[in-house]
Short mmCIF file of C-alpha atoms in Angstrom, two decimals:
data_model
loop_
_atom_site.label_atom_id
_atom_site.label_comp_id
_atom_site.label_asym_id
_atom_site.label_seq_id
_atom_site.Cartn_x
_atom_site.Cartn_y
_atom_site.Cartn_z
CA UNK O 1 119.64 106.99 111.20
CA UNK O 2 116.29 105.45 111.84
CA UNK O 3 115.38 101.87 112.35
CA UNK O 4 112.79 99.56 113.60
CA UNK O 5 113.64 96.92 116.06
CA UNK O 6 112.21 93.70 117.22
CA UNK O 7 114.85 93.40 119.72
CA UNK O 8 115.20 95.43 123.15
CA UNK O 9 116.49 99.03 122.69
CA UNK O 10 119.79 99.63 124.25
CA UNK O 11 119.95 103.39 124.88
CA UNK O 12 123.86 103.32 125.38
CA UNK O 13 124.47 101.96 121.99
CA UNK O 14 122.40 104.72 120.39
CA UNK O 15 124.37 107.31 122.55
CA UNK O 16 127.47 105.92 121.20
CA UNK O 17 126.34 105.91 117.76
CA UNK O 18 125.92 109.63 117.68
CA UNK O 19 129.24 110.70 119.55
CA UNK O 20 131.65 112.91 117.87
CA UNK O 21 134.71 114.99 119.13
CA UNK O 22 133.18 118.17 117.77
CA UNK O 23 130.08 117.37 119.98
CA UNK O 24 129.60 119.37 123.40
CA UNK O 25 126.12 118.02 123.90
CA UNK O 26 124.26 114.55 123.40
CA UNK O 27 120.40 114.75 124.07
CA UNK O 28 118.81 111.37 124.48
CA UNK O 29 115.02 110.77 124.89
CA UNK O 30 113.42 107.39 125.83
CA UNK O 31 109.67 106.84 125.47
CA UNK O 32 108.68 104.07 127.75
CA UNK O 33 105.83 101.61 128.27
CA UNK O 34 103.86 103.03 131.41
CA UNK O 35 101.59 100.90 133.43
CA UNK O 36 98.37 102.94 132.87
CA UNK O 37 96.69 104.64 130.09
CA UNK O 38 93.45 106.65 130.10
CA UNK O 39 92.89 105.64 133.62
CA UNK O 40 93.16 101.79 133.10
CA UNK O 41 95.87 99.53 134.10
CA UNK O 42 98.04 98.39 131.28
CA UNK O 43 99.12 94.84 131.09
CA UNK O 44 101.22 94.68 127.96
CA UNK O 45 101.23 96.10 124.48
CA UNK O 46 102.38 95.46 121.18
CA UNK O 47 103.43 97.87 118.38
CA UNK O 48 102.96 97.12 114.56
CA UNK O 49 104.63 99.25 111.84
CA UNK O 50 104.33 99.84 108.17
CA UNK O 51 108.23 99.40 107.91
CA UNK O 52 108.52 100.91 104.28
CA UNK O 53 106.33 104.26 105.05
CA UNK O 54 108.16 104.50 108.55
CA UNK O 55 111.55 104.52 106.66
CA UNK O 56 110.66 106.92 104.13
CA UNK O 57 108.71 109.29 106.44
CA UNK O 58 111.41 109.03 109.09
CA UNK O 59 113.95 110.16 106.26
CA UNK O 60 111.81 113.29 105.88
CA UNK O 61 111.75 114.11 109.34
CA UNK O 62 115.49 113.65 109.74
CA UNK O 63 115.93 115.92 106.97
CA UNK O 64 113.72 118.63 108.40
CA UNK O 65 115.42 118.43 111.47
CA UNK O 66 118.96 118.92 109.96
CA UNK O 67 117.44 121.80 107.94
CA UNK O 68 116.07 123.38 111.31
CA UNK O 69 118.71 122.66 113.74
CA UNK O 70 122.47 122.62 113.79
CA UNK O 71 123.04 119.07 114.70
CA UNK O 72 126.05 116.52 113.98
CA UNK O 73 124.30 113.21 114.29
CA UNK O 74 120.62 111.74 114.90
CA UNK O 75 120.00 108.22 115.83
CA UNK O 76 116.31 107.09 116.23
CA UNK O 77 115.17 103.63 116.98
CA UNK O 78 111.44 102.34 117.62
CA UNK O 79 110.49 99.17 118.74
CA UNK O 80 108.06 96.78 117.09
CA UNK O 81 106.48 93.52 118.44
CA UNK O 82 105.41 92.74 122.11
CA UNK O 83 106.57 94.92 124.87
CA UNK O 84 106.30 94.88 128.61
CA UNK O 85 105.88 97.66 131.29
CA UNK O 86 108.87 99.83 131.49
CA UNK O 87 110.40 98.72 128.22
CA UNK O 88 112.06 101.27 126.14
CA UNK O 89 109.35 101.77 123.11
CA UNK O 90 111.16 104.51 121.46
CA UNK O 91 114.78 106.18 121.91
CA UNK O 92 116.10 109.37 120.03
CA UNK O 93 119.52 110.57 120.40
CA UNK O 94 121.10 113.85 118.98
CA UNK O 95 124.63 115.26 119.12
CA UNK O 96 125.40 118.84 118.53
CA UNK O 97 128.15 121.36 119.12
CA UNK O 98 126.04 123.28 121.69
CA UNK O 99 123.33 122.03 123.97
CA UNK O 100 120.47 124.16 122.56
CA UNK O 101 120.17 122.53 119.11
CA UNK O 102 120.56 119.03 120.67
CA UNK O 103 117.68 119.56 123.01
CA UNK O 104 115.36 121.49 120.45
CA UNK O 105 116.08 118.85 117.73
CA UNK O 106 115.58 116.11 120.18
CA UNK O 107 112.05 117.46 120.97
CA UNK O 108 111.23 118.10 117.51
CA UNK O 109 111.99 114.67 116.45
CA UNK O 110 110.29 112.56 119.07
CA UNK O 111 107.04 114.86 118.60
CA UNK O 112 107.10 114.36 114.62
CA UNK O 113 107.84 110.89 115.07
CA UNK O 114 104.66 110.33 117.38
CA UNK O 115 102.57 112.10 115.04
CA UNK O 116 103.60 111.02 111.62
CA UNK O 117 105.05 107.55 111.59
CA UNK O 118 102.77 104.59 110.73
CA UNK O 119 102.98 102.81 113.82
CA UNK O 120 100.15 101.39 115.75
CA UNK O 121 99.82 100.51 119.64
CA UNK O 122 97.53 97.46 120.77
CA UNK O 123 97.10 97.77 124.38
CA UNK O 124 95.83 95.06 126.69
CA UNK O 125 94.59 96.27 129.94
CA UNK O 126 94.30 94.40 133.32
CA UNK O 127 90.69 93.81 132.83
CA UNK O 128 91.08 91.85 129.76
CA UNK O 129 89.94 94.31 127.18
CA UNK O 130 92.12 95.19 124.15
CA UNK O 131 92.37 98.39 122.22
CA UNK O 132 94.16 99.78 119.11
CA UNK O 133 95.09 103.26 120.63
CA UNK O 134 93.49 106.23 119.15
CA UNK O 135 91.41 103.96 116.62
CA UNK O 136 88.00 103.87 118.53
CA UNK O 137 85.17 105.08 116.38
CA UNK O 138 83.62 107.16 119.41
CA UNK O 139 87.05 108.20 120.75
CA UNK O 140 87.04 111.92 121.53
CA UNK O 141 90.46 112.73 120.03
CA UNK O 142 89.87 112.61 116.58
CA UNK O 143 93.52 113.00 115.45
CA UNK O 144 92.94 116.26 113.61
CA UNK O 145 96.41 117.20 114.86
CA UNK O 146 97.84 114.19 113.03
CA UNK O 147 96.13 115.24 109.93
CA UNK O 148 97.53 118.64 109.92
CA UNK O 149 101.03 117.72 110.61
CA UNK O 150 100.91 115.41 107.70
CA UNK O 151 99.55 118.22 105.62
CA UNK O 152 102.23 120.61 106.68
CA UNK O 153 105.65 118.81 107.41
CA UNK O 154 107.56 122.20 107.58
CA UNK O 155 106.35 123.21 110.87
CA UNK O 156 107.90 126.24 112.42
CA UNK O 157 110.50 125.82 115.29
CA UNK O 158 109.34 125.81 118.70
CA UNK C 1 83.81 106.72 81.99
CA UNK C 2 85.78 105.22 84.75
CA UNK C 3 88.49 102.91 83.69
CA UNK C 4 88.89 99.54 85.63
CA UNK C 5 91.95 99.36 87.75
CA UNK C 6 93.57 96.71 89.84
CA UNK C 7 94.99 97.98 93.10
CA UNK C 8 97.10 96.06 95.75
CA UNK C 9 95.87 96.92 99.22
CA UNK C 10 97.98 96.20 102.49
CA UNK C 11 96.12 96.44 105.63
CA UNK C 12 97.76 97.11 109.10
CA UNK C 13 96.53 97.23 112.72
CA UNK C 14 92.69 97.59 113.36
CA UNK C 15 92.09 97.30 109.55
CA UNK C 16 94.14 94.03 109.40
CA UNK C 17 91.87 92.72 111.99
CA UNK C 18 88.70 93.90 110.58
CA UNK C 19 89.47 92.71 107.29
CA UNK C 20 90.95 89.45 108.48
CA UNK C 21 93.87 89.52 106.22
CA UNK C 22 97.13 91.58 105.63
CA UNK C 23 96.88 92.24 101.91
CA UNK C 24 94.72 91.53 98.97
CA UNK C 25 94.27 92.76 95.22
CA UNK C 26 91.07 94.26 94.12
CA UNK C 27 89.65 95.75 90.93
CA UNK C 28 87.97 99.04 91.40
CA UNK C 29 86.44 101.64 89.19
CA UNK C 30 87.13 104.36 91.87
CA UNK C 31 88.52 107.66 90.60
CA UNK C 32 90.23 108.92 93.77
CA UNK C 33 91.55 107.30 97.05
CA UNK C 34 88.80 108.69 99.01
CA UNK C 35 86.20 106.82 96.83
CA UNK C 36 88.42 103.60 97.08
CA UNK C 37 88.46 103.80 100.73
CA UNK C 38 84.60 104.34 100.76
CA UNK C 39 84.14 101.42 98.44
CA UNK C 40 86.30 99.00 100.70
CA UNK C 41 84.94 100.31 103.86
CA UNK C 42 81.34 99.60 102.72
CA UNK C 43 82.13 96.05 101.45
CA UNK C 44 84.13 95.09 104.78
CA UNK C 45 82.34 97.17 107.43
CA UNK C 46 85.53 99.06 108.55
CA UNK C 47 84.55 101.13 111.57
CA UNK C 48 86.82 104.27 110.89
CA UNK C 49 85.38 107.15 108.41
CA UNK C 50 87.78 108.52 106.06
CA UNK C 51 88.25 111.57 108.06
CA UNK C 52 89.85 109.69 110.77
CA UNK C 53 92.34 108.10 108.18
CA UNK C 54 95.39 108.88 106.17
CA UNK C 55 96.60 107.16 102.97
CA UNK C 56 99.62 106.07 101.28
CA UNK C 57 100.56 105.01 97.78
CA UNK C 58 103.70 102.99 96.88
CA UNK C 59 105.14 103.69 100.47
CA UNK C 60 104.69 107.40 100.59
CA UNK C 61 101.85 109.49 102.20
CA UNK C 62 99.35 110.62 99.35
CA UNK C 63 96.10 112.85 99.26
CA UNK C 64 92.67 111.38 99.38
CA UNK C 65 91.86 113.46 96.23
CA UNK C 66 94.75 111.64 94.15
CA UNK C 67 93.68 109.40 91.49
CA UNK C 68 93.79 105.84 91.82
CA UNK C 69 96.58 104.41 89.35
CA UNK C 70 96.36 100.89 87.96
CA UNK C 71 98.77 98.48 89.84
CA UNK C 72 99.31 101.10 92.93
CA UNK C 73 100.30 99.59 96.30
CA UNK C 74 97.64 101.30 98.64
CA UNK C 75 97.55 101.42 102.40
CA UNK C 76 94.86 103.07 104.55
CA UNK C 77 96.55 104.45 107.57
CA UNK C 78 94.57 104.49 110.90
CA UNK C 79 95.36 106.94 113.45
CA UNK C 80 98.76 106.30 114.45
CA UNK C 81 100.23 105.74 118.27
CA UNK C 82 103.88 105.31 118.00
CA UNK C 83 106.40 106.53 120.60
#
């Protein structure tokens, strides 16, 4: 299950949604809004998503995860709209029979979600400046990793 | 000779701000998606070059060398920053 949410993410609900009597392990990752980025104090931020493509690409990522790891259930929720410091931006929950697959699947999911889903972050800093993260023309990080991940979705397991 | 096509472009994030709107339909003679982006980028002075972008057609990622199809829904995808 993947969805976008305009409401605050309740991590407990996500954990409940993957529980299973066969599961000996549930692994949950929360990505949170931190108060600094690139040495600047972050005041607030907002996420914008291309929802239809997010849903389609997330379905591929979840299918890859099921192909590569022995998992029971997967739940992924990503916030959109305005967020404050310490809000949960994304939450990934995975259940599996044994812990190894839950840990690895959780890591695979969050890495691919960050690299591939069409979601953009607009940060407002304490000095009043505003930036679409990763989108500055002169930025050093050219996002070549993003391009290569898109071109090769069947990444080998770590 | 290139055939005239109508495409429906949706803009997100930085591109939406630079264009000043979220969607439009345009007529183009561009053969492939890279040509189409170059055409639109030149017209509206988008800051990001094609090699910083990805592209989607009809809600699926596509390749820059894919042909521009009449009535396609096209989104130019700036560098993402989810999570």
